[in-house]
mmCIF file of C-alpha atoms in Angstrom:
data_model
loop_
_atom_site.group_PDB
_atom_site.id
_atom_site.type_symbol
_atom_site.label_atom_id
_atom_site.label_comp_id
_atom_site.label_asym_id
_atom_site.label_seq_id
_atom_site.Cartn_x
_atom_site.Cartn_y
_atom_site.Cartn_z
ATOM 1 C CA UNK A 1 125.275 -213.983 -37.774
ATOM 2 C CA UNK A 2 122.601 -211.670 -39.176
ATOM 3 C CA UNK A 3 121.217 -210.916 -35.702
ATOM 4 C CA UNK A 4 124.727 -210.198 -34.422
ATOM 5 C CA UNK A 5 125.393 -207.922 -37.405
ATOM 6 C CA UNK A 6 122.160 -206.067 -36.730
ATOM 7 C CA UNK A 7 123.053 -205.595 -33.070
ATOM 8 C CA UNK A 8 126.481 -204.254 -34.049
ATOM 9 C CA UNK A 9 124.897 -201.758 -36.442
ATOM 10 C CA UNK A 10 121.891 -200.780 -34.324
ATOM 11 C CA UNK A 11 123.355 -197.548 -32.957
ATOM 12 C CA UNK A 12 124.529 -196.505 -36.419
ATOM 13 C CA UNK A 13 121.128 -197.241 -37.956
ATOM 14 C CA UNK A 14 119.258 -195.320 -35.277
ATOM 15 C CA UNK A 15 121.553 -192.325 -35.769
ATOM 16 C CA UNK A 16 120.823 -191.997 -39.496
ATOM 17 C CA UNK A 17 119.026 -188.697 -40.241
ATOM 18 C CA UNK A 18 115.360 -189.225 -41.069
ATOM 19 C CA UNK A 19 115.642 -187.278 -44.317
ATOM 20 C CA UNK A 20 118.257 -189.715 -45.608
ATOM 21 C CA UNK A 21 116.207 -192.880 -45.052
ATOM 22 C CA UNK A 22 115.242 -194.529 -48.333
ATOM 23 C CA UNK A 23 112.625 -197.201 -48.948
ATOM 24 C CA UNK A 24 113.749 -200.049 -51.240
ATOM 25 C CA UNK A 25 113.002 -199.650 -54.941
ATOM 26 C CA UNK A 26 113.759 -203.283 -55.747
ATOM 27 C CA UNK A 27 113.229 -206.580 -53.900
ATOM 28 C CA UNK A 28 115.361 -206.453 -50.769
ATOM 29 C CA UNK A 29 116.405 -210.097 -50.994
ATOM 30 C CA UNK A 30 117.703 -209.422 -54.521
ATOM 31 C CA UNK A 31 119.597 -206.337 -53.366
ATOM 32 C CA UNK A 32 121.168 -208.244 -50.480
ATOM 33 C CA UNK A 33 122.326 -211.027 -52.799
ATOM 34 C CA UNK A 34 123.797 -208.494 -55.209
ATOM 35 C CA UNK A 35 125.639 -206.863 -52.303
ATOM 36 C CA UNK A 36 127.117 -210.233 -51.349
ATOM 37 C CA UNK A 37 128.126 -210.861 -54.951
ATOM 38 C CA UNK A 38 129.719 -207.430 -55.095
ATOM 39 C CA UNK A 39 131.789 -208.162 -51.997
ATOM 40 C CA UNK A 40 133.253 -211.286 -53.627
ATOM 41 C CA UNK A 41 133.815 -209.489 -56.933
ATOM 42 C CA UNK A 42 135.912 -206.709 -55.380
ATOM 43 C CA UNK A 43 138.534 -209.078 -53.970
ATOM 44 C CA UNK A 44 140.328 -209.196 -57.299
ATOM 45 C CA UNK A 45 140.231 -205.422 -57.736
ATOM 46 C CA UNK A 46 141.447 -204.214 -54.347
ATOM 47 C CA UNK A 47 144.531 -202.333 -55.536
ATOM 48 C CA UNK A 48 142.672 -200.586 -58.352
ATOM 49 C CA UNK A 49 139.777 -199.548 -56.124
ATOM 50 C CA UNK A 50 142.120 -198.296 -53.414
ATOM 51 C CA UNK A 51 143.968 -196.259 -56.018
ATOM 52 C CA UNK A 52 140.695 -194.539 -56.871
ATOM 53 C CA UNK A 53 140.146 -193.530 -53.248
ATOM 54 C CA UNK A 54 137.640 -196.151 -52.108
ATOM 55 C CA UNK A 55 137.547 -196.507 -48.341
ATOM 56 C CA UNK A 56 138.265 -200.223 -48.096
ATOM 57 C CA UNK A 57 137.602 -200.689 -44.404
ATOM 58 C CA UNK A 58 134.545 -198.414 -44.354
ATOM 59 C CA UNK A 59 132.832 -199.889 -47.393
ATOM 60 C CA UNK A 60 134.316 -203.248 -48.420
ATOM 61 C CA UNK A 61 135.247 -204.811 -45.093
ATOM 62 C CA UNK A 62 132.045 -203.441 -43.567
ATOM 63 C CA UNK A 63 129.871 -204.695 -46.430
ATOM 64 C CA UNK A 64 129.167 -208.188 -44.964
ATOM 65 C CA UNK A 65 128.139 -206.598 -41.649
ATOM 66 C CA UNK A 66 125.806 -204.158 -43.389
ATOM 67 C CA UNK A 67 124.425 -207.014 -45.477
ATOM 68 C CA UNK A 68 123.762 -209.177 -42.427
ATOM 69 C CA UNK A 69 122.066 -206.318 -40.613
ATOM 70 C CA UNK A 70 119.804 -205.657 -43.591
ATOM 71 C CA UNK A 71 118.970 -209.343 -43.956
ATOM 72 C CA UNK A 72 117.894 -209.574 -40.315
ATOM 73 C CA UNK A 73 115.885 -206.330 -40.464
ATOM 74 C CA UNK A 74 114.130 -207.548 -43.611
ATOM 75 C CA UNK A 75 113.288 -210.875 -41.988
ATOM 76 C CA UNK A 76 111.752 -209.103 -38.996
ATOM 77 C CA UNK A 77 109.696 -206.838 -41.274
ATOM 78 C CA UNK A 78 108.443 -209.781 -43.346
ATOM 79 C CA UNK A 79 107.466 -211.618 -40.172
ATOM 80 C CA UNK A 80 105.413 -208.650 -38.963
ATOM 81 C CA UNK A 81 103.918 -207.923 -42.368
ATOM 82 C CA UNK A 82 102.685 -211.452 -42.936
ATOM 83 C CA UNK A 83 101.386 -211.634 -39.377
ATOM 84 C CA UNK A 84 99.311 -208.548 -40.123
ATOM 85 C CA UNK A 85 98.142 -209.824 -43.478
ATOM 86 C CA UNK A 86 97.068 -213.105 -41.901
ATOM 87 C CA UNK A 87 95.201 -211.215 -39.178
ATOM 88 C CA UNK A 88 93.434 -209.148 -41.826
ATOM 89 C CA UNK A 89 92.392 -212.302 -43.653
ATOM 90 C CA UNK A 90 91.076 -213.918 -40.469
ATOM 91 C CA UNK A 91 89.219 -210.717 -39.535
ATOM 92 C CA UNK A 92 87.423 -210.695 -42.880
ATOM 93 C CA UNK A 93 86.338 -214.275 -42.233
ATOM 94 C CA UNK A 94 85.239 -213.816 -38.624
ATOM 95 C CA UNK A 95 83.774 -210.318 -38.506
ATOM 96 C CA UNK A 96 80.533 -211.054 -40.424
ATOM 97 C CA UNK A 97 79.741 -213.872 -37.983
ATOM 98 C CA UNK A 98 80.618 -211.597 -35.066
ATOM 99 C CA UNK A 99 78.184 -208.940 -36.298
ATOM 100 C CA UNK A 100 75.484 -211.581 -36.679
ATOM 101 C CA UNK A 101 76.172 -212.889 -33.180
ATOM 102 C CA UNK A 102 75.991 -209.360 -31.755
ATOM 103 C CA UNK A 103 72.674 -208.728 -33.496
ATOM 104 C CA UNK A 104 71.247 -212.009 -32.217
ATOM 105 C CA UNK A 105 72.290 -211.138 -28.675
ATOM 106 C CA UNK A 106 70.595 -207.746 -28.923
ATOM 107 C CA UNK A 107 67.413 -209.440 -30.123
ATOM 108 C CA UNK A 108 67.640 -211.868 -27.196
ATOM 109 C CA UNK A 109 67.954 -209.035 -24.693
ATOM 110 C CA UNK A 110 65.147 -207.026 -26.231
ATOM 111 C CA UNK A 111 62.853 -210.016 -25.839
ATOM 112 C CA UNK A 112 63.957 -210.915 -22.331
ATOM 113 C CA UNK A 113 63.796 -207.302 -21.104
ATOM 114 C CA UNK A 114 60.657 -206.293 -23.015
ATOM 115 C CA UNK A 115 58.771 -205.602 -19.768
ATOM 116 C CA UNK A 116 61.613 -203.599 -18.256
ATOM 117 C CA UNK A 117 61.795 -200.112 -19.838
ATOM 118 C CA UNK A 118 64.947 -199.314 -17.879
ATOM 119 C CA UNK A 119 66.785 -202.319 -19.302
ATOM 120 C CA UNK A 120 65.398 -201.783 -22.793
ATOM 121 C CA UNK A 121 66.884 -198.285 -22.665
ATOM 122 C CA UNK A 122 70.256 -199.844 -21.817
ATOM 123 C CA UNK A 123 69.960 -202.230 -24.767
ATOM 124 C CA UNK A 124 69.057 -199.335 -27.051
ATOM 125 C CA UNK A 125 72.141 -197.441 -25.902
ATOM 126 C CA UNK A 126 74.358 -200.442 -26.654
ATOM 127 C CA UNK A 127 72.852 -200.811 -30.115
ATOM 128 C CA UNK A 128 73.490 -197.161 -30.883
ATOM 129 C CA UNK A 129 76.677 -196.842 -32.917
ATOM 130 C CA UNK A 130 78.425 -198.478 -35.827
ATOM 131 C CA UNK A 131 81.782 -199.774 -36.964
ATOM 132 C CA UNK A 132 84.061 -202.638 -36.020
ATOM 133 C CA UNK A 133 85.278 -201.149 -32.746
ATOM 134 C CA UNK A 134 81.698 -200.405 -31.713
ATOM 135 C CA UNK A 135 80.634 -203.983 -32.456
ATOM 136 C CA UNK A 136 83.475 -205.334 -30.319
ATOM 137 C CA UNK A 137 82.515 -203.051 -27.438
ATOM 138 C CA UNK A 138 78.849 -204.028 -27.870
ATOM 139 C CA UNK A 139 79.720 -207.663 -27.215
ATOM 140 C CA UNK A 140 81.369 -206.794 -23.921
ATOM 141 C CA UNK A 141 78.546 -204.433 -22.909
ATOM 142 C CA UNK A 142 75.956 -207.099 -23.693
ATOM 143 C CA UNK A 143 77.858 -209.612 -21.584
ATOM 144 C CA UNK A 144 78.015 -207.233 -18.616
ATOM 145 C CA UNK A 145 74.356 -206.217 -18.882
ATOM 146 C CA UNK A 146 73.184 -209.786 -19.260
ATOM 147 C CA UNK A 147 75.204 -211.080 -16.302
ATOM 148 C CA UNK A 148 73.768 -208.299 -14.152
ATOM 149 C CA UNK A 149 70.217 -209.358 -15.014
ATOM 150 C CA UNK A 150 70.351 -213.126 -15.096
ATOM 151 C CA UNK A 151 66.919 -213.509 -13.491
ATOM 152 C CA UNK A 152 65.196 -211.803 -16.411
ATOM 153 C CA UNK A 153 67.038 -213.969 -18.899
ATOM 154 C CA UNK A 154 66.266 -217.187 -17.044
ATOM 155 C CA UNK A 155 62.571 -216.503 -17.445
ATOM 156 C CA UNK A 156 63.004 -217.026 -21.202
ATOM 157 C CA UNK A 157 65.106 -220.193 -20.721
ATOM 158 C CA UNK A 158 68.060 -218.309 -22.127
ATOM 159 C CA UNK A 159 71.428 -220.045 -22.583
ATOM 160 C CA UNK A 160 73.602 -217.982 -20.251
ATOM 161 C CA UNK A 161 76.752 -219.395 -21.799
ATOM 162 C CA UNK A 162 76.252 -216.897 -24.612
ATOM 163 C CA UNK A 163 77.121 -214.084 -22.211
ATOM 164 C CA UNK A 164 80.537 -215.532 -21.430
ATOM 165 C CA UNK A 165 81.074 -216.290 -25.103
ATOM 166 C CA UNK A 166 80.301 -212.655 -25.935
ATOM 167 C CA UNK A 167 83.004 -211.474 -23.523
ATOM 168 C CA UNK A 168 85.530 -213.940 -24.915
ATOM 169 C CA UNK A 169 84.743 -212.926 -28.482
ATOM 170 C CA UNK A 170 85.096 -209.260 -27.579
ATOM 171 C CA UNK A 171 88.605 -209.776 -26.196
ATOM 172 C CA UNK A 172 89.721 -212.007 -29.068
ATOM 173 C CA UNK A 173 88.287 -209.764 -31.778
ATOM 174 C CA UNK A 174 89.832 -206.639 -30.243
ATOM 175 C CA UNK A 175 93.289 -208.222 -30.446
ATOM 176 C CA UNK A 176 92.644 -209.515 -33.962
ATOM 177 C CA UNK A 177 91.423 -206.138 -35.226
ATOM 178 C CA UNK A 178 94.453 -204.385 -33.749
ATOM 179 C CA UNK A 179 96.739 -206.720 -35.703
ATOM 180 C CA UNK A 180 94.651 -206.449 -38.864
ATOM 181 C CA UNK A 181 94.712 -202.650 -38.764
ATOM 182 C CA UNK A 182 98.474 -202.832 -38.829
ATOM 183 C CA UNK A 183 98.364 -203.826 -42.524
ATOM 184 C CA UNK A 184 97.858 -200.159 -43.399
ATOM 185 C CA UNK A 185 100.650 -198.857 -41.182
ATOM 186 C CA UNK A 186 103.618 -198.420 -43.516
ATOM 187 C CA UNK A 187 105.441 -196.349 -40.903
ATOM 188 C CA UNK A 188 105.741 -199.148 -38.357
ATOM 189 C CA UNK A 189 108.881 -199.250 -36.252
ATOM 190 C CA UNK A 190 109.952 -202.578 -37.744
ATOM 191 C CA UNK A 191 109.586 -201.270 -41.302
ATOM 192 C CA UNK A 192 111.558 -198.152 -40.427
ATOM 193 C CA UNK A 193 114.341 -200.315 -39.025
ATOM 194 C CA UNK A 194 114.381 -202.287 -42.274
ATOM 195 C CA UNK A 195 114.511 -199.089 -44.324
ATOM 196 C CA UNK A 196 117.367 -197.799 -42.189
ATOM 197 C CA UNK A 197 119.321 -201.021 -42.661
ATOM 198 C CA UNK A 198 118.633 -200.902 -46.398
ATOM 199 C CA UNK A 199 119.802 -197.276 -46.585
ATOM 200 C CA UNK A 200 123.018 -198.099 -44.731
ATOM 201 C CA UNK A 201 123.735 -201.036 -47.021
ATOM 202 C CA UNK A 202 122.882 -199.020 -50.126
ATOM 203 C CA UNK A 203 125.385 -196.343 -49.116
ATOM 204 C CA UNK A 204 128.204 -198.873 -49.287
ATOM 205 C CA UNK A 205 126.933 -200.604 -52.422
ATOM 206 C CA UNK A 206 126.566 -197.303 -54.283
ATOM 207 C CA UNK A 207 130.041 -196.164 -53.273
ATOM 208 C CA UNK A 208 131.650 -199.430 -54.369
ATOM 209 C CA UNK A 209 129.714 -199.574 -57.629
ATOM 210 C CA UNK A 210 130.411 -195.948 -58.524
ATOM 211 C CA UNK A 211 134.108 -196.414 -57.905
ATOM 212 C CA UNK A 212 134.233 -199.710 -59.749
ATOM 213 C CA UNK A 213 132.333 -198.460 -62.788
ATOM 214 C CA UNK A 214 134.696 -195.495 -63.044
ATOM 215 C CA UNK A 215 137.834 -197.543 -62.517
ATOM 216 C CA UNK A 216 136.860 -200.204 -65.060
ATOM 217 C CA UNK A 217 134.944 -198.105 -67.547
ATOM 218 C CA UNK A 218 137.313 -199.344 -70.298
ATOM 219 C CA UNK A 219 137.362 -202.961 -69.094
ATOM 220 C CA UNK A 220 133.980 -204.582 -69.857
ATOM 221 C CA UNK A 221 134.881 -207.858 -68.147
ATOM 222 C CA UNK A 222 135.512 -206.179 -64.783
ATOM 223 C CA UNK A 223 132.949 -203.398 -65.289
ATOM 224 C CA UNK A 224 130.037 -205.847 -65.463
ATOM 225 C CA UNK A 225 130.578 -206.856 -61.843
ATOM 226 C CA UNK A 226 129.737 -203.355 -60.655
ATOM 227 C CA UNK A 227 126.319 -202.999 -62.206
ATOM 228 C CA UNK A 228 122.988 -204.321 -60.914
ATOM 229 C CA UNK A 229 121.927 -207.387 -62.849
ATOM 230 C CA UNK A 230 118.372 -206.860 -61.595
ATOM 231 C CA UNK A 231 118.188 -203.371 -63.088
ATOM 232 C CA UNK A 232 119.673 -204.637 -66.343
ATOM 233 C CA UNK A 233 116.701 -207.012 -66.663
#
């Protein structure tokens, strides 16, 4: 049902003013569970809450839909976040070997093309530069240059399979780096959707809690159901 709830709320979430969007200040799964607990707790207090002006349909009856939408949005954000974190971990493992492979390829070309000043100049141009993106591009450039000058490489008994491997690594590493770089993007679309769903749910939770705490300020047994147990800890 969470996906259906999210779809129902999508237009409302997208219409929320940017300045009103709030990032969670407590674990979202905890907040969602507290919202579900709150929904059950209010059943006994309907008449009292209505008497204090609480919009029952807007906040209570809508609470499970808001909760479901937030749960789905959170799940999508966690899926993307962990995908990025995993990519970052894999990049840290693979990139040192990729740099070493690139450097070995450059050494191979320098040796094979040592009697060709024109090709050596091309190799020098490829080697000029630094950074992860440059290394990835170097692998593709080396592959292209090598495949265009196979005869020179064959003279040194070179394993031409390295050229195809360089191209494959370039493509794979480019995709991996793009995912890994996402770990620093806190303003991703998926995260914003989660924050919007959280904000929409929080609006209802705050309204219900505020009304409940006021209505039962002299009744400790009912009052306790309108406060956050997480914040109490």
